[in-house]
Short mmCIF file of C-alpha atoms in Angstrom, two decimals:
data_model
loop_
_atom_site.label_atom_id
_atom_site.label_comp_id
_atom_site.label_asym_id
_atom_site.label_seq_id
_atom_site.Cartn_x
_atom_site.Cartn_y
_atom_site.Cartn_z
CA MET A 1 -17.10 22.20 10.01
CA SER A 2 -20.86 22.01 9.99
CA VAL A 3 -23.40 19.33 10.71
CA THR A 4 -26.62 18.84 8.79
CA ALA A 5 -29.91 17.30 9.75
CA ASN A 6 -30.23 13.61 9.11
CA VAL A 7 -32.74 12.38 6.57
CA SER A 8 -34.60 10.08 8.97
CA ALA A 9 -37.22 8.99 6.45
CA PHE A 10 -36.66 8.50 2.75
CA ASP A 11 -37.79 6.36 -0.12
CA THR A 12 -36.56 2.80 0.42
CA SER A 13 -38.18 1.39 -2.70
CA PHE A 14 -34.69 0.81 -4.12
CA LEU A 15 -34.36 -2.11 -1.70
CA GLY A 16 -37.26 -3.89 -3.39
CA ARG A 17 -35.86 -3.19 -6.85
CA LEU A 18 -32.68 -4.94 -5.75
CA GLY A 19 -34.71 -7.97 -4.67
CA LEU A 20 -34.18 -7.46 -0.95
CA ALA A 21 -36.80 -8.54 1.57
CA ALA A 22 -37.24 -8.26 5.33
CA VAL A 23 -35.43 -11.59 5.73
CA ASN A 24 -33.04 -12.68 2.99
CA PRO A 25 -31.42 -16.04 2.28
CA GLY A 26 -27.72 -15.97 2.92
CA VAL A 27 -26.66 -18.86 0.69
CA SER A 28 -26.70 -18.69 -3.10
CA THR A 29 -25.21 -20.65 -5.95
CA GLY A 30 -26.08 -17.99 -8.49
CA LEU A 31 -29.46 -19.35 -9.50
CA GLN A 32 -30.70 -21.10 -6.40
CA TRP A 33 -31.20 -19.37 -3.05
CA GLN A 34 -31.32 -21.07 0.30
CA GLN A 35 -32.10 -19.82 3.78
CA GLY A 36 -28.98 -20.54 5.77
CA ASP A 37 -29.35 -22.84 8.73
CA GLY A 38 -27.36 -20.51 10.96
CA GLU A 39 -28.25 -17.43 12.98
CA LEU A 40 -30.24 -14.41 11.83
CA LEU A 41 -27.85 -11.59 10.93
CA GLN A 42 -29.45 -8.15 11.16
CA SER A 43 -28.09 -5.21 9.17
CA TYR A 44 -28.63 -1.77 10.70
CA SER A 45 -27.76 1.41 8.83
CA PRO A 46 -25.15 3.58 10.56
CA ALA A 47 -26.87 6.51 8.86
CA ASP A 48 -30.01 6.43 11.00
CA GLY A 49 -29.79 3.29 13.12
CA GLN A 50 -32.72 1.69 11.31
CA LEU A 51 -32.94 -2.02 10.55
CA ILE A 52 -32.53 -2.45 6.78
CA GLY A 53 -33.07 -6.19 6.64
CA SER A 54 -31.88 -9.54 7.94
CA VAL A 55 -30.00 -12.48 6.45
CA LYS A 56 -30.09 -16.13 7.45
CA THR A 57 -26.46 -17.16 7.75
CA ALA A 58 -24.75 -20.34 6.59
CA THR A 59 -23.62 -23.37 8.53
CA ARG A 60 -20.92 -25.89 7.69
CA GLN A 61 -23.52 -28.04 5.98
CA ASN A 62 -24.64 -25.13 3.81
CA TYR A 63 -21.01 -24.42 2.95
CA GLU A 64 -20.38 -28.02 1.90
CA GLN A 65 -23.36 -27.92 -0.47
CA VAL A 66 -22.04 -24.72 -2.04
CA ILE A 67 -18.53 -26.11 -2.56
CA LYS A 68 -19.87 -29.23 -4.26
CA THR A 69 -21.96 -27.08 -6.59
CA ALA A 70 -18.96 -24.86 -7.33
CA GLU A 71 -16.78 -27.88 -8.16
CA ALA A 72 -19.36 -29.12 -10.67
CA ALA A 73 -19.68 -25.66 -12.20
CA PHE A 74 -15.90 -25.34 -12.63
CA ALA A 75 -15.84 -28.46 -14.83
CA VAL A 76 -18.21 -26.68 -17.22
CA TRP A 77 -17.03 -23.07 -16.88
CA ARG A 78 -13.36 -23.79 -17.61
CA MET A 79 -14.31 -25.38 -20.94
CA MET A 80 -15.97 -22.19 -22.16
CA PRO A 81 -13.48 -20.14 -24.24
CA ALA A 82 -12.14 -17.14 -22.36
CA PRO A 83 -13.69 -14.55 -24.72
CA LYS A 84 -17.10 -16.15 -24.17
CA ARG A 85 -16.55 -15.94 -20.43
CA GLY A 86 -15.69 -12.30 -21.05
CA GLU A 87 -19.05 -11.85 -22.74
CA ILE A 88 -20.78 -12.95 -19.54
CA VAL A 89 -18.75 -10.41 -17.60
CA ARG A 90 -19.72 -7.75 -20.14
CA GLN A 91 -23.38 -8.50 -19.59
CA PHE A 92 -22.90 -8.28 -15.84
CA GLY A 93 -21.36 -4.84 -16.33
CA GLU A 94 -24.45 -3.80 -18.29
CA LYS A 95 -26.69 -5.01 -15.45
CA LEU A 96 -24.64 -2.95 -13.03
CA ARG A 97 -25.16 0.12 -15.21
CA HIS A 98 -28.90 -0.50 -15.01
CA TYR A 99 -28.88 -0.94 -11.23
CA LYS A 100 -26.16 1.63 -10.45
CA ALA A 101 -28.41 4.17 -8.73
CA ASP A 102 -30.15 1.58 -6.55
CA LEU A 103 -27.02 -0.40 -5.66
CA GLY A 104 -25.09 2.80 -4.98
CA LYS A 105 -27.79 3.92 -2.54
CA LEU A 106 -27.71 0.59 -0.78
CA VAL A 107 -23.92 0.71 -0.40
CA SER A 108 -24.19 4.23 0.99
CA TYR A 109 -27.04 3.37 3.36
CA GLU A 110 -25.65 0.07 4.65
CA MET A 111 -21.99 1.07 4.91
CA GLY A 112 -22.33 4.80 5.62
CA LYS A 113 -20.13 6.28 2.88
CA SER A 114 -21.38 9.35 1.03
CA LEU A 115 -23.81 8.85 -1.83
CA GLN A 116 -21.16 10.00 -4.32
CA GLU A 117 -18.76 7.38 -2.99
CA GLY A 118 -21.47 4.71 -3.07
CA MET A 119 -22.13 5.49 -6.73
CA GLY A 120 -18.40 5.59 -7.35
CA GLU A 121 -17.99 2.14 -5.88
CA VAL A 122 -20.55 0.70 -8.30
CA GLN A 123 -18.82 2.55 -11.14
CA GLU A 124 -15.62 0.82 -10.08
CA MET A 125 -17.44 -2.51 -10.53
CA ILE A 126 -18.50 -1.46 -14.02
CA ASP A 127 -14.95 -0.40 -14.84
CA ILE A 128 -13.42 -3.69 -13.76
CA CYS A 129 -15.96 -5.56 -15.86
CA ASP A 130 -14.87 -3.50 -18.89
CA PHE A 131 -11.23 -4.25 -18.07
CA ALA A 132 -11.92 -7.97 -17.68
CA VAL A 133 -13.74 -8.17 -21.02
CA GLY A 134 -10.60 -6.96 -22.78
CA LEU A 135 -8.44 -9.21 -20.64
CA SER A 136 -10.43 -12.24 -21.77
CA ARG A 137 -8.64 -11.97 -25.13
CA GLN A 138 -5.22 -11.26 -23.64
CA LEU A 139 -4.35 -14.14 -21.31
CA TYR A 140 -0.94 -14.35 -22.89
CA GLY A 141 1.87 -16.80 -22.29
CA LEU A 142 5.45 -16.67 -23.60
CA THR A 143 7.39 -18.45 -26.34
CA ILE A 144 10.90 -19.37 -25.17
CA HIS A 145 13.86 -20.40 -27.34
CA SER A 146 15.10 -23.87 -26.47
CA GLU A 147 18.77 -24.79 -26.19
CA ARG A 148 17.95 -28.02 -28.05
CA ALA A 149 17.51 -28.24 -31.81
CA ARG A 150 13.97 -28.79 -33.10
CA HIS A 151 12.45 -28.10 -29.72
CA ARG A 152 9.97 -25.40 -28.83
CA MET A 153 9.25 -24.11 -25.35
CA TYR A 154 6.33 -22.01 -24.25
CA GLU A 155 4.29 -21.27 -21.17
CA GLN A 156 0.55 -21.15 -20.77
CA TRP A 157 -1.92 -20.38 -18.02
CA HIS A 158 -4.77 -22.57 -16.78
CA PRO A 159 -7.67 -21.90 -14.41
CA LEU A 160 -7.08 -22.71 -10.75
CA GLY A 161 -10.56 -23.86 -9.76
CA ILE A 162 -12.49 -22.31 -6.88
CA ALA A 163 -11.44 -18.85 -5.74
CA GLY A 164 -12.52 -18.04 -2.20
CA ILE A 165 -13.14 -14.31 -1.72
CA ILE A 166 -13.34 -12.69 1.72
CA THR A 167 -14.23 -8.98 1.67
CA SER A 168 -14.49 -6.21 4.25
CA PHE A 169 -17.23 -3.71 5.03
CA ASN A 170 -15.57 -0.53 3.77
CA PHE A 171 -15.85 -1.53 0.09
CA PRO A 172 -18.69 -4.03 0.34
CA VAL A 173 -19.07 -4.65 -3.42
CA ALA A 174 -16.12 -3.22 -5.37
CA VAL A 175 -13.39 -5.46 -3.95
CA TRP A 176 -15.51 -8.54 -4.65
CA SER A 177 -15.84 -7.42 -8.27
CA TRP A 178 -12.08 -6.82 -8.59
CA ASN A 179 -11.54 -10.47 -7.74
CA THR A 180 -14.59 -12.00 -9.36
CA ALA A 181 -14.50 -10.33 -12.79
CA ILE A 182 -10.84 -11.31 -13.22
CA ALA A 183 -11.29 -14.80 -11.80
CA TRP A 184 -14.23 -15.46 -14.13
CA VAL A 185 -12.40 -14.62 -17.34
CA CYS A 186 -9.50 -16.74 -16.08
CA GLY A 187 -11.90 -19.68 -15.88
CA ASP A 188 -12.30 -19.87 -12.11
CA VAL A 189 -15.53 -20.05 -10.17
CA CYS A 190 -15.97 -17.98 -7.01
CA VAL A 191 -17.27 -18.43 -3.48
CA TRP A 192 -17.82 -15.11 -1.70
CA LYS A 193 -17.81 -14.57 2.05
CA PRO A 194 -18.80 -10.88 2.50
CA SER A 195 -18.42 -8.85 5.67
CA GLU A 196 -21.14 -9.60 8.19
CA LYS A 197 -21.44 -5.81 8.62
CA THR A 198 -22.69 -5.32 5.04
CA PRO A 199 -24.48 -8.54 4.03
CA LEU A 200 -27.35 -6.95 2.09
CA SER A 201 -25.05 -5.31 -0.44
CA ALA A 202 -23.64 -8.76 -1.17
CA VAL A 203 -27.08 -10.33 -1.50
CA ALA A 204 -28.08 -7.57 -3.94
CA CYS A 205 -24.99 -8.17 -6.11
CA GLN A 206 -25.69 -11.88 -6.26
CA LYS A 207 -29.30 -11.23 -7.27
CA ILE A 208 -28.18 -8.90 -10.07
CA LEU A 209 -25.67 -11.47 -11.27
CA GLY A 210 -28.32 -14.18 -11.14
CA GLU A 211 -30.23 -12.41 -13.90
CA VAL A 212 -27.21 -12.75 -16.20
CA LEU A 213 -26.67 -16.41 -15.35
CA GLN A 214 -30.33 -17.22 -15.94
CA GLU A 215 -30.53 -15.33 -19.23
CA ASN A 216 -27.50 -17.27 -20.51
CA GLN A 217 -28.64 -20.63 -19.14
CA LEU A 218 -25.39 -21.08 -17.26
CA PRO A 219 -24.95 -23.70 -14.56
CA GLU A 220 -25.23 -23.01 -10.88
CA GLY A 221 -22.07 -22.50 -8.91
CA ILE A 222 -20.12 -20.11 -11.14
CA SER A 223 -20.56 -17.51 -8.44
CA CYS A 224 -21.66 -18.46 -4.93
CA LEU A 225 -22.47 -16.46 -1.83
CA VAL A 226 -22.04 -17.71 1.73
CA VAL A 227 -23.01 -15.15 4.38
CA GLY A 228 -21.70 -15.79 7.86
CA ASP A 229 -19.18 -14.84 10.52
CA TYR A 230 -15.47 -15.62 10.80
CA ARG A 231 -16.20 -19.35 10.72
CA VAL A 232 -17.04 -19.19 7.01
CA GLY A 233 -13.63 -17.60 6.47
CA GLU A 234 -12.11 -20.51 8.36
CA PHE A 235 -13.98 -22.97 6.14
CA LEU A 236 -12.45 -21.38 3.05
CA SER A 237 -8.96 -21.03 4.50
CA THR A 238 -8.70 -24.67 5.57
CA ASP A 239 -10.38 -26.19 2.51
CA GLU A 240 -7.97 -27.91 0.10
CA ARG A 241 -10.71 -27.76 -2.56
CA VAL A 242 -10.20 -23.97 -2.63
CA PRO A 243 -6.77 -23.41 -4.22
CA LEU A 244 -6.88 -19.61 -3.84
CA VAL A 245 -8.17 -17.47 -1.00
CA SER A 246 -8.26 -13.71 -1.57
CA ALA A 247 -8.83 -11.86 1.72
CA THR A 248 -9.28 -8.15 2.35
CA GLY A 249 -9.35 -6.77 5.87
CA SER A 250 -7.19 -6.16 8.92
CA THR A 251 -3.58 -7.27 9.23
CA ARG A 252 -4.56 -9.44 12.19
CA MET A 253 -7.12 -11.30 10.07
CA GLY A 254 -4.75 -11.54 7.12
CA LYS A 255 -2.00 -13.16 9.17
CA ILE A 256 -4.43 -15.86 10.28
CA VAL A 257 -5.67 -16.48 6.73
CA GLY A 258 -2.15 -16.45 5.27
CA GLN A 259 -0.76 -18.90 7.81
CA THR A 260 -3.74 -21.21 7.50
CA VAL A 261 -3.72 -21.34 3.70
CA ALA A 262 0.08 -21.66 3.57
CA ALA A 263 -0.07 -24.63 5.96
CA ARG A 264 -1.90 -26.58 3.25
CA LEU A 265 0.33 -25.08 0.50
CA GLY A 266 -2.56 -23.17 -1.02
CA LYS A 267 -2.36 -19.75 -2.64
CA TYR A 268 -3.44 -16.59 -0.88
CA LEU A 269 -3.85 -13.00 -1.98
CA LEU A 270 -3.92 -10.51 0.92
CA GLU A 271 -5.02 -6.87 0.93
CA LEU A 272 -4.62 -5.69 4.50
CA GLY A 273 -3.98 -2.56 6.56
CA GLY A 274 -2.69 0.80 5.43
CA ASN A 275 -1.09 3.71 7.30
CA ASN A 276 -0.66 6.03 4.40
CA ALA A 277 1.33 9.24 4.28
CA ILE A 278 1.65 12.27 2.03
CA ILE A 279 4.99 14.07 2.01
CA VAL A 280 4.45 17.79 1.44
CA THR A 281 7.66 19.41 0.27
CA ALA A 282 8.64 23.07 0.22
CA ASN A 283 7.94 22.94 -3.52
CA ALA A 284 4.37 21.67 -3.20
CA ASP A 285 1.35 23.19 -4.88
CA LEU A 286 -0.67 23.97 -1.74
CA LYS A 287 -4.02 23.98 -3.54
CA LEU A 288 -3.48 20.40 -4.73
CA THR A 289 -2.09 19.47 -1.33
CA VAL A 290 -5.19 20.58 0.56
CA ILE A 291 -7.64 18.93 -1.85
CA GLY A 292 -5.75 15.63 -1.92
CA SER A 293 -5.14 15.57 1.83
CA VAL A 294 -8.67 16.41 2.91
CA PHE A 295 -10.37 13.90 0.62
CA GLY A 296 -7.78 11.28 1.50
CA ALA A 297 -8.30 11.83 5.23
CA VAL A 298 -12.10 12.15 5.47
CA GLY A 299 -13.40 10.15 2.48
CA THR A 300 -15.48 7.18 3.67
CA CYS A 301 -15.09 8.77 7.12
CA GLY A 302 -11.47 7.58 7.21
CA GLN A 303 -12.41 3.95 6.62
CA ARG A 304 -10.48 3.30 3.42
CA CYS A 305 -7.38 1.13 3.43
CA THR A 306 -5.85 3.97 1.39
CA THR A 307 -7.00 6.74 3.77
CA THR A 308 -4.42 9.47 4.35
CA ARG A 309 -3.46 9.16 8.02
CA ARG A 310 -0.16 11.06 8.14
CA LEU A 311 1.01 14.36 6.61
CA ILE A 312 4.78 14.81 6.67
CA ILE A 313 5.27 18.53 5.98
CA HIS A 314 8.44 20.54 5.35
CA GLU A 315 9.11 22.88 8.24
CA SER A 316 9.22 25.98 5.99
CA ILE A 317 5.55 25.61 4.96
CA TYR A 318 4.21 23.69 7.95
CA ASP A 319 2.21 26.55 9.47
CA ALA A 320 0.72 27.55 6.11
CA VAL A 321 -0.41 24.00 5.37
CA LYS A 322 -1.82 23.57 8.86
CA GLN A 323 -3.85 26.77 8.55
CA ARG A 324 -5.26 25.84 5.14
CA LEU A 325 -6.23 22.39 6.34
CA ALA A 326 -8.04 23.80 9.36
CA GLU A 327 -9.95 26.18 7.09
CA ALA A 328 -10.90 23.33 4.73
CA TYR A 329 -12.10 21.15 7.63
CA GLY A 330 -14.29 24.05 8.71
CA GLN A 331 -16.20 23.71 5.43
CA LEU A 332 -16.93 19.98 5.76
CA LYS A 333 -20.57 18.96 6.04
CA ILE A 334 -21.29 15.91 8.20
CA GLY A 335 -24.59 14.11 8.02
CA ASN A 336 -26.72 11.45 6.41
CA PRO A 337 -24.74 9.93 3.52
CA LEU A 338 -27.79 9.83 1.25
CA ASN A 339 -27.88 13.62 1.30
CA PRO A 340 -25.65 14.64 -1.64
CA ALA A 341 -24.73 17.88 0.13
CA ASN A 342 -22.80 16.03 2.82
CA HIS A 343 -19.09 15.26 2.55
CA VAL A 344 -18.80 12.89 5.51
CA GLY A 345 -21.13 10.17 6.73
CA PRO A 346 -20.95 7.95 9.83
CA LEU A 347 -18.50 5.32 10.95
CA ILE A 348 -19.69 1.76 10.37
CA ASP A 349 -20.80 1.10 13.98
CA THR A 350 -20.31 2.11 17.60
CA ASP A 351 -17.32 -0.22 17.95
CA ALA A 352 -15.56 1.91 15.33
CA VAL A 353 -16.56 5.02 17.28
CA ASN A 354 -14.97 3.59 20.42
CA MET A 355 -11.72 2.86 18.55
CA TYR A 356 -11.73 6.45 17.27
CA LEU A 357 -12.19 7.82 20.80
CA HIS A 358 -9.53 5.50 22.21
CA ALA A 359 -7.00 6.64 19.59
CA LEU A 360 -7.72 10.30 20.36
CA GLU A 361 -7.31 9.68 24.07
CA GLU A 362 -4.04 7.86 23.50
CA VAL A 363 -2.55 10.51 21.24
CA LYS A 364 -3.51 13.32 23.62
CA LYS A 365 -1.88 11.49 26.53
CA ALA A 366 1.27 11.10 24.44
CA GLY A 367 1.39 14.85 23.91
CA GLY A 368 -0.51 15.37 20.66
CA ARG A 369 -1.86 18.87 20.08
CA MET A 370 -5.31 19.25 18.53
CA VAL A 371 -5.52 21.46 15.45
CA VAL A 372 -9.14 20.55 14.69
CA GLU A 373 -11.01 18.98 17.60
CA GLY A 374 -12.76 15.66 17.26
CA GLY A 375 -15.71 14.18 19.09
CA VAL A 376 -18.97 12.29 18.69
CA LEU A 377 -22.00 14.15 17.35
CA LYS A 378 -25.07 14.10 19.58
CA GLY A 379 -28.76 14.77 19.06
CA ASP A 380 -31.78 13.25 17.38
CA ALA A 381 -30.27 13.73 13.93
CA TYR A 382 -27.36 11.48 14.97
CA ALA A 383 -29.27 8.88 16.95
CA SER A 384 -27.28 6.01 15.45
CA GLY A 385 -24.34 7.16 17.57
CA CYS A 386 -21.94 6.60 14.65
CA TYR A 387 -21.23 10.19 13.56
CA VAL A 388 -17.86 11.67 14.54
CA LYS A 389 -15.94 14.82 13.68
CA PRO A 390 -12.90 14.49 11.41
CA CYS A 391 -9.96 15.89 13.36
CA ILE A 392 -6.34 16.95 12.92
CA VAL A 393 -3.59 16.36 15.48
CA GLU A 394 0.02 17.57 15.61
CA VAL A 395 2.19 14.65 16.72
CA ASP A 396 5.66 13.30 17.20
CA ALA A 397 6.22 10.61 14.56
CA GLN A 398 7.43 8.20 17.24
CA TYR A 399 4.10 7.97 19.06
CA ASP A 400 2.93 4.35 19.04
CA VAL A 401 -0.61 5.32 18.01
CA VAL A 402 0.73 7.02 14.87
CA LYS A 403 2.32 3.78 13.71
CA ARG A 404 -0.95 1.87 13.96
CA GLU A 405 -3.93 2.00 11.63
CA THR A 406 -7.06 3.51 13.19
CA PHE A 407 -10.02 3.15 10.84
CA ALA A 408 -11.36 6.65 11.52
CA PRO A 409 -10.94 10.25 10.26
CA ILE A 410 -7.88 11.22 12.33
CA LEU A 411 -5.12 13.04 10.45
CA TYR A 412 -1.67 13.30 12.04
CA LEU A 413 0.67 16.21 11.16
CA MET A 414 4.46 16.12 11.58
CA LYS A 415 7.43 18.21 10.41
CA TYR A 416 10.60 17.32 8.54
CA LYS A 417 13.81 19.09 7.48
CA THR A 418 15.26 17.03 4.59
CA ILE A 419 13.66 14.87 1.92
CA ASP A 420 15.63 11.83 3.12
CA GLU A 421 14.20 12.36 6.61
CA ALA A 422 10.67 12.61 5.18
CA ILE A 423 11.01 9.36 3.24
CA ALA A 424 12.38 7.61 6.31
CA LEU A 425 9.42 8.83 8.38
CA GLN A 426 7.00 7.59 5.78
CA ASN A 427 8.60 4.15 5.55
CA GLU A 428 9.09 3.43 9.24
CA VAL A 429 5.54 2.19 9.88
CA PRO A 430 4.75 -1.53 9.53
CA GLN A 431 2.20 -1.03 6.76
CA GLY A 432 3.08 -0.41 3.11
CA LEU A 433 0.00 0.22 0.99
CA SER A 434 -0.26 3.74 -0.46
CA SER A 435 1.89 6.87 -0.40
CA ALA A 436 2.21 10.21 -2.11
CA ILE A 437 4.43 13.25 -2.46
CA MET A 438 3.34 16.78 -3.25
CA THR A 439 6.09 18.59 -5.13
CA THR A 440 6.83 20.50 -8.32
CA ASN A 441 10.49 19.54 -8.06
CA LEU A 442 11.47 16.78 -10.51
CA ARG A 443 14.34 15.53 -8.38
CA GLU A 444 12.16 15.13 -5.29
CA ALA A 445 9.50 13.30 -7.29
CA GLU A 446 11.95 10.90 -8.91
CA LEU A 447 13.73 10.18 -5.63
CA PHE A 448 10.39 9.34 -4.04
CA LEU A 449 9.60 6.87 -6.84
CA SER A 450 13.05 5.28 -6.88
CA HIS A 451 14.26 2.26 -4.92
CA GLU A 452 15.50 4.75 -2.30
CA GLY A 453 12.02 6.20 -1.93
CA SER A 454 8.60 4.93 -0.94
CA ASP A 455 8.42 1.29 0.14
CA CYS A 456 4.68 1.09 -0.59
CA GLY A 457 2.87 -0.81 -3.32
CA ILE A 458 1.35 2.49 -4.51
CA ALA A 459 3.37 5.69 -4.81
CA ASN A 460 1.81 8.85 -6.28
CA VAL A 461 3.05 12.30 -7.23
CA ASN A 462 0.75 15.32 -6.84
CA ILE A 463 -2.33 13.27 -6.07
CA GLY A 464 -3.43 11.82 -2.74
CA THR A 465 -3.22 8.30 -1.39
CA SER A 466 -6.86 7.42 -2.21
CA GLY A 467 -8.59 6.90 -5.52
CA ALA A 468 -6.68 4.11 -7.28
CA GLU A 469 -7.80 3.28 -10.82
CA ILE A 470 -8.64 -0.28 -11.78
CA GLY A 471 -6.07 -0.36 -14.60
CA GLY A 472 -3.16 -0.61 -12.18
CA ALA A 473 -2.39 -3.51 -9.86
CA PHE A 474 -3.70 -2.61 -6.40
CA GLY A 475 -1.93 -3.74 -3.23
CA GLY A 476 0.94 -3.15 -0.86
CA GLU A 477 3.98 -4.49 0.92
CA LYS A 478 4.98 -5.39 4.50
CA GLU A 479 1.93 -5.81 6.76
CA THR A 480 -0.34 -4.89 3.87
CA GLY A 481 0.20 -8.46 2.71
CA GLY A 482 1.95 -8.24 -0.66
CA GLY A 483 -1.11 -9.11 -2.74
CA ARG A 484 -2.15 -7.45 -6.00
CA GLU A 485 -5.68 -7.18 -7.35
CA SER A 486 -7.48 -5.52 -10.24
CA GLY A 487 -5.37 -4.36 -13.20
CA SER A 488 -1.99 -4.88 -14.85
CA ASP A 489 -0.97 -8.56 -14.62
CA ALA A 490 -2.78 -9.22 -11.34
CA TRP A 491 -4.77 -11.84 -13.29
CA LYS A 492 -1.86 -14.25 -12.92
CA ALA A 493 -2.77 -14.81 -9.26
CA TYR A 494 -5.98 -16.49 -10.41
CA MET A 495 -4.31 -19.01 -12.73
CA ARG A 496 -1.63 -21.67 -12.65
CA ARG A 497 1.43 -21.40 -14.87
CA GLN A 498 2.56 -24.32 -17.00
CA THR A 499 5.81 -24.60 -18.97
CA ASN A 500 5.65 -26.83 -22.09
CA THR A 501 8.42 -28.28 -24.25
CA ILE A 502 7.67 -29.87 -27.61
CA ASN A 503 10.20 -32.01 -29.49
CA TYR A 504 9.39 -32.09 -33.20
CA GLY A 505 12.67 -33.76 -34.23
CA THR A 506 13.74 -37.38 -34.52
CA ASP A 507 16.38 -37.28 -31.76
CA LEU A 508 16.01 -36.91 -27.98
CA PRO A 509 18.79 -34.58 -26.82
CA LEU A 510 18.85 -33.84 -23.10
CA ALA A 511 19.17 -30.40 -21.56
CA GLN A 512 22.52 -29.13 -20.24
CA GLY A 513 24.29 -31.36 -22.77
CA ILE A 514 23.77 -34.51 -20.70
CA GLU A 515 24.20 -37.77 -22.59
CA PHE A 516 22.30 -40.93 -21.74
CA ASN A 517 23.05 -43.63 -24.30
CA ILE A 518 21.24 -46.94 -24.22
#
């Protein structure tokens, strides 16, 4: 493992090209921008500790103005045919292609993920726009045979209204786009509450989108931005004018949102914590295993919901896998994320560093044995205090710390004897997002994918736990929340289902053979 000098000074002209200023308005209805009446929220880069910019946050009054604008926009937007809404999404995707380099840099600089991952996140936005354009012509219902003569039954889908979107810092723009691109083609309008840790990335996205709305002379309110703290999330969760709240973040936050929205019988879509494992069988391809495990464990400095946190390794190859992993970690380059040579950037802030250190202390006290030592990097090149070393620890699967999600690059290793034992170890944690098995044995792979296997929303064979494609529905079970976003039929969460029966005969027969003669 090596560390590289930070790039303390670099060209920040991309911030101006994205329309960002020293102080940015935190309330937008797509076309109009307003300085929030709340506090000044400052965004510091974990890469070098420098102030990137500030945002004036929203108050309840600002929020109320946004919701009223969104309600008016929905009345117009839902009347536009879905393929025409798809055309707007297509144009947004083209804008993202134009701004990809600049937006990718901003994501990397504000959040701390590597430049490649920042660019990849914007590419994910482009991909979901492409997916949504096709979807705009495929919002299918069903035709159902009626038990009554000369009757036809079918189902159709209608827009819900306002979709409230709460996103987290680790994917500051992609997760918003997963929700928004799909919600738009479904006829919904969106109100976005981004993470207060990455507000500038959200402001930049809204400014890019504003160009599309202006060029098409669309009304305000189709996409709104409300920057603020947890109170804005509370506004959305308690607001009966917001029929759907999609929230991404911690399980603790998700439980609060879910309970609050359910109390008013609203809809919620939750994407919460992950404690993801890879089972490495005696039949694994070790080259694939090392690549998938290392990227899964250290990508985004361990701050993905799909980060690989546990390796469950067959006892016959345990030592060989451990040695290869240690060698691979020795080749990692840690440093400024805007330097393309670096694999690992910083954690989001010093609070995250403290959680990392606390988890290491706890696992060592429990008896964990360090394979690759961790620690905080010191020196002028790491003045932000957010750079840590990815580490590997041998553990007992029953340690409490192993069953919790620590948003940091800590990889836990454990042994198993039988495939049934390995699956049980994987499934015994409260979270259920992503999982994988490394094997060339067909029976092991199929068992893992069967109802006796992984209990996660995502289960992979011979790839890691990270790197989901937008074509599949993304989400997990148990404390991950049960929500599904992005591809497949996840669009149904953003619409309301309606069953219709049409009688084109001259009689009125009742269902179930009931007679009612008058």
